[in-house]
């Protein structure tokens, strides 16, 4: 079945560092890909998404490009802030936004 | 917009009792809602898909008689954990599907309910 693998956390960076969180997927079709963020004490929020190959999703300085050839959707940000500290989940869906399959989550901590 | 609430946020109960968790879409109508379970430091696992006015569709391995789901209106779905046991202790999260986000549907997530069964 479909699956998502994220880099293991936790990840700790200093403010203004460059961030990459790796995400690869296995799917039988051509899924939509998502990054969700979960801030402490809050529910998951959609950060960005891409629905087809070579699409780039972006939001709040974060970017991820749908790479079909490497089955990847790595999350990047050029300069992280303390407020970016959260748990980040990569996810896919073969059916629009229905039946999301999540990766295990990566906890990110940004130190001032 | 697209806010989803859950109630309660935290519940502690004795083994053998039943617990009901509510999930509400506050500013949109959701024909489809989802229930997830999240174990510590692990990912979200989809338990069931709830469609308004019809029976929920459960994922493989989820006991439908133990986790009762009712989606009685376009803004409310409930999850009842019946005869709860300590192994049911977990973080339960709901989401609602909204077509309002523009291109494609988007799931909006509630803040979760922490269930502890003693």
Short mmCIF file of C-alpha atoms in Angstrom, two decimals:
data_model
loop_
_atom_site.label_atom_id
_atom_site.label_comp_id
_atom_site.label_asym_id
_atom_site.label_seq_id
_atom_site.Cartn_x
_atom_site.Cartn_y
_atom_site.Cartn_z
CA UNK A 1 0.00 0.00 0.00
CA UNK A 2 0.88 3.66 -0.06
CA UNK A 3 3.44 4.91 2.46
CA UNK A 4 5.41 7.99 3.43
CA UNK A 5 8.86 8.06 5.00
CA UNK A 6 10.28 11.14 6.68
CA UNK A 7 13.70 11.79 8.07
CA UNK A 8 13.95 10.88 11.71
CA UNK A 9 13.93 13.65 14.22
CA UNK A 10 14.29 15.49 16.33
CA UNK A 11 16.00 18.22 14.35
CA UNK A 12 17.58 21.12 16.19
CA UNK A 13 18.84 24.20 14.38
CA UNK A 14 19.90 27.71 15.18
CA UNK A 15 17.83 30.67 14.06
CA UNK A 16 18.46 31.71 10.44
CA UNK A 17 19.83 28.28 9.51
CA UNK A 18 18.77 26.48 6.33
CA UNK A 19 16.22 23.72 6.82
CA UNK A 20 15.63 20.53 4.87
CA UNK A 21 13.27 17.80 6.02
CA UNK A 22 13.36 14.84 3.69
CA UNK A 23 10.22 13.03 2.61
CA UNK A 24 9.89 10.14 0.18
CA UNK A 25 6.80 8.23 -0.74
CA UNK A 26 5.54 5.01 -2.26
CA UNK A 27 2.27 5.07 -4.15
CA UNK A 28 0.63 3.09 -6.91
CA UNK A 29 -0.84 6.10 -8.70
CA UNK A 30 -0.05 9.79 -8.91
CA UNK A 31 -0.86 11.11 -5.48
CA UNK A 32 -1.25 14.62 -4.18
CA UNK A 33 1.46 15.51 -1.65
CA UNK A 34 1.13 17.63 1.48
CA UNK A 35 3.11 19.08 4.34
CA UNK A 36 1.24 19.66 7.57
CA UNK A 37 2.58 21.44 10.65
CA UNK A 38 1.50 20.87 14.25
CA UNK A 39 2.43 23.65 16.66
CA UNK A 40 2.49 22.82 20.38
CA UNK A 41 -1.02 22.34 21.73
CA UNK A 42 -2.68 22.87 18.36
CA UNK A 43 -4.16 20.77 15.58
CA UNK A 44 -2.47 20.03 12.29
CA UNK A 45 -2.46 22.85 9.79
CA UNK A 46 -1.91 22.50 6.08
CA UNK A 47 1.41 24.17 5.27
CA UNK A 48 1.62 23.52 1.54
CA UNK A 49 0.64 21.03 -1.11
CA UNK A 50 1.37 19.92 -4.67
CA UNK A 51 -0.96 17.94 -6.85
CA UNK A 52 1.20 16.91 -9.80
CA UNK A 53 4.79 16.27 -10.79
CA UNK A 54 7.11 19.29 -10.81
CA UNK A 55 4.60 21.41 -8.92
CA UNK A 56 6.12 23.53 -6.18
CA UNK A 57 4.11 24.25 -3.08
CA UNK A 58 5.09 27.24 -0.98
CA UNK A 59 3.87 29.05 2.11
CA UNK A 60 5.41 31.13 4.91
CA UNK A 61 8.87 30.82 3.35
CA UNK A 62 8.65 27.02 3.14
CA UNK A 63 8.86 25.25 -0.21
CA UNK A 64 8.59 21.70 -1.48
CA UNK A 65 8.75 20.38 -5.04
CA UNK A 66 6.93 17.26 -6.22
CA UNK A 67 9.68 15.08 -7.74
CA UNK A 68 8.15 12.09 -9.44
CA UNK A 69 11.49 10.68 -10.62
CA UNK A 70 12.82 10.44 -7.06
CA UNK A 71 9.38 10.03 -5.40
CA UNK A 72 10.26 12.85 -3.03
CA UNK A 73 8.71 15.98 -1.58
CA UNK A 74 11.43 17.50 0.61
CA UNK A 75 10.54 20.53 2.72
CA UNK A 76 12.95 23.48 2.68
CA UNK A 77 13.23 26.90 4.21
CA UNK A 78 16.11 29.27 3.70
CA UNK A 79 16.15 30.92 7.11
CA UNK A 80 14.25 29.40 10.01
CA UNK A 81 12.84 31.28 12.98
CA UNK A 82 12.15 30.24 16.56
CA UNK A 83 8.44 30.35 15.72
CA UNK A 84 8.96 27.53 13.20
CA UNK A 85 9.49 25.09 16.07
CA UNK A 86 6.81 22.43 15.58
CA UNK A 87 6.23 18.91 14.32
CA UNK A 88 6.10 18.59 10.54
CA UNK A 89 4.21 15.81 8.79
CA UNK A 90 4.54 14.79 5.17
CA UNK A 91 1.46 13.14 3.71
CA UNK A 92 0.00 11.84 0.49
CA UNK A 93 -3.41 11.11 -0.88
CA UNK A 94 -4.50 9.20 -3.94
CA UNK A 95 -7.97 10.72 -3.71
CA UNK A 96 -7.65 14.48 -3.49
CA UNK A 97 -7.43 15.26 0.21
CA UNK A 98 -9.28 12.15 1.24
CA UNK A 99 -7.59 9.22 2.95
CA UNK A 100 -4.36 10.94 3.85
CA UNK A 101 -1.39 8.71 4.59
CA UNK A 102 1.05 10.41 6.95
CA UNK A 103 4.74 10.05 7.60
CA UNK A 104 5.88 9.65 11.19
CA UNK A 105 6.47 13.36 11.74
CA UNK A 106 9.67 15.30 12.36
CA UNK A 107 10.03 17.44 15.45
CA UNK A 108 11.87 20.67 14.69
CA UNK A 109 13.33 22.89 17.39
CA UNK A 110 14.86 26.26 16.53
CA UNK A 111 17.13 27.83 19.11
CA UNK A 112 17.64 31.62 19.26
CA UNK B 1 -12.14 30.38 8.16
CA UNK B 2 -12.32 26.57 8.15
CA UNK B 3 -12.06 26.01 11.88
CA UNK B 4 -12.61 22.59 13.44
CA UNK B 5 -13.11 22.18 17.16
CA UNK B 6 -13.01 19.12 19.39
CA UNK B 7 -14.50 18.57 22.80
CA UNK B 8 -13.27 17.67 25.28
CA UNK B 9 -9.61 18.47 24.84
CA UNK B 10 -8.66 16.08 27.59
CA UNK B 11 -10.54 13.30 29.35
CA UNK B 12 -9.62 10.77 32.01
CA UNK B 13 -11.94 7.85 32.63
CA UNK B 14 -12.07 4.55 34.44
CA UNK B 15 -11.66 1.27 32.62
CA UNK B 16 -14.98 -0.08 31.36
CA UNK B 17 -16.68 3.27 30.87
CA UNK B 18 -17.60 4.90 27.56
CA UNK B 19 -16.32 8.24 26.37
CA UNK B 20 -17.77 10.48 23.66
CA UNK B 21 -15.65 12.93 21.71
CA UNK B 22 -17.26 15.64 19.57
CA UNK B 23 -15.86 17.14 16.40
CA UNK B 24 -17.44 20.27 14.96
CA UNK B 25 -16.80 22.28 11.84
CA UNK B 26 -17.49 25.82 13.04
CA UNK B 27 -17.78 27.87 9.88
CA UNK B 28 -18.39 25.41 7.09
CA UNK B 29 -20.42 22.34 6.33
CA UNK B 30 -18.52 19.10 6.12
CA UNK B 31 -20.11 16.13 4.41
CA UNK B 32 -17.02 14.10 5.23
CA UNK B 33 -15.07 13.94 8.46
CA UNK B 34 -12.19 11.72 9.47
CA UNK B 35 -11.05 10.27 12.77
CA UNK B 36 -7.38 9.60 13.47
CA UNK B 37 -5.43 8.15 16.33
CA UNK B 38 -1.94 9.33 17.20
CA UNK B 39 0.38 7.41 19.48
CA UNK B 40 3.26 9.18 21.26
CA UNK B 41 5.99 10.19 18.83
CA UNK B 42 4.21 8.39 16.01
CA UNK B 43 2.19 9.35 13.02
CA UNK B 44 -1.54 9.75 12.64
CA UNK B 45 -3.37 6.57 11.77
CA UNK B 46 -6.71 6.90 10.02
CA UNK B 47 -9.39 5.06 11.96
CA UNK B 48 -12.51 5.80 9.94
CA UNK B 49 -14.17 8.05 7.41
CA UNK B 50 -17.47 9.53 8.47
CA UNK B 51 -20.05 10.67 5.93
CA UNK B 52 -23.08 12.68 6.99
CA UNK B 53 -26.21 10.59 7.08
CA UNK B 54 -24.53 7.25 6.39
CA UNK B 55 -22.50 4.65 8.20
CA UNK B 56 -18.83 5.28 8.78
CA UNK B 57 -16.19 3.41 6.81
CA UNK B 58 -13.62 1.87 9.12
CA UNK B 59 -10.00 1.10 8.27
CA UNK B 60 -8.74 -2.42 8.51
CA UNK B 61 -8.07 -3.47 12.08
CA UNK B 62 -10.32 -0.85 13.70
CA UNK B 63 -13.15 -2.36 15.74
CA UNK B 64 -16.36 -0.70 14.66
CA UNK B 65 -18.23 -1.89 17.74
CA UNK B 66 -15.63 -0.35 20.01
CA UNK B 67 -15.24 2.96 18.20
CA UNK B 68 -18.74 4.15 17.36
CA UNK B 69 -18.94 7.03 14.93
CA UNK B 70 -22.02 9.12 14.29
CA UNK B 71 -22.14 11.93 11.74
CA UNK B 72 -25.62 13.22 12.42
CA UNK B 73 -25.30 16.67 10.86
CA UNK B 74 -23.13 18.56 8.41
CA UNK B 75 -21.20 20.18 11.27
CA UNK B 76 -20.93 17.45 13.89
CA UNK B 77 -19.36 14.02 14.10
CA UNK B 78 -18.93 12.07 17.33
CA UNK B 79 -16.59 9.25 18.28
CA UNK B 80 -17.62 7.08 21.21
CA UNK B 81 -15.01 4.79 22.71
CA UNK B 82 -17.09 2.05 24.31
CA UNK B 83 -15.93 0.04 27.32
CA UNK B 84 -12.60 1.82 27.27
CA UNK B 85 -9.46 0.07 28.44
CA UNK B 86 -5.97 1.40 29.17
CA UNK B 87 -4.75 0.36 25.72
CA UNK B 88 -7.29 2.80 24.23
CA UNK B 89 -5.42 5.69 25.82
CA UNK B 90 -4.26 7.86 22.97
CA UNK B 91 -4.59 11.18 21.20
CA UNK B 92 -7.67 11.24 18.97
CA UNK B 93 -7.83 13.79 16.18
CA UNK B 94 -10.65 14.60 13.82
CA UNK B 95 -10.61 16.44 10.54
CA UNK B 96 -13.26 17.81 8.23
CA UNK B 97 -13.12 18.00 4.48
CA UNK B 98 -13.81 21.45 3.12
CA UNK B 99 -14.29 22.30 -0.53
CA UNK B 100 -13.83 25.97 0.28
CA UNK B 101 -10.07 26.12 -0.07
CA UNK B 102 -10.01 26.61 -3.79
CA UNK B 103 -8.41 24.07 -6.07
CA UNK B 104 -9.07 20.66 -4.60
CA UNK B 105 -10.44 19.63 -1.22
CA UNK B 106 -8.54 20.28 1.97
CA UNK B 107 -8.76 18.55 5.32
CA UNK B 108 -8.92 20.85 8.33
CA UNK B 109 -7.90 19.32 11.63
CA UNK B 110 -9.21 19.71 15.12
CA UNK B 111 -6.82 20.26 18.05
CA UNK B 112 -7.20 16.71 19.29
CA UNK B 113 -8.50 14.98 22.41
CA UNK B 114 -6.16 13.28 24.87
CA UNK B 115 -7.88 10.19 26.32
CA UNK B 116 -6.41 8.51 29.38
CA UNK B 117 -8.04 5.33 30.62
CA UNK B 118 -7.10 4.31 34.16
#
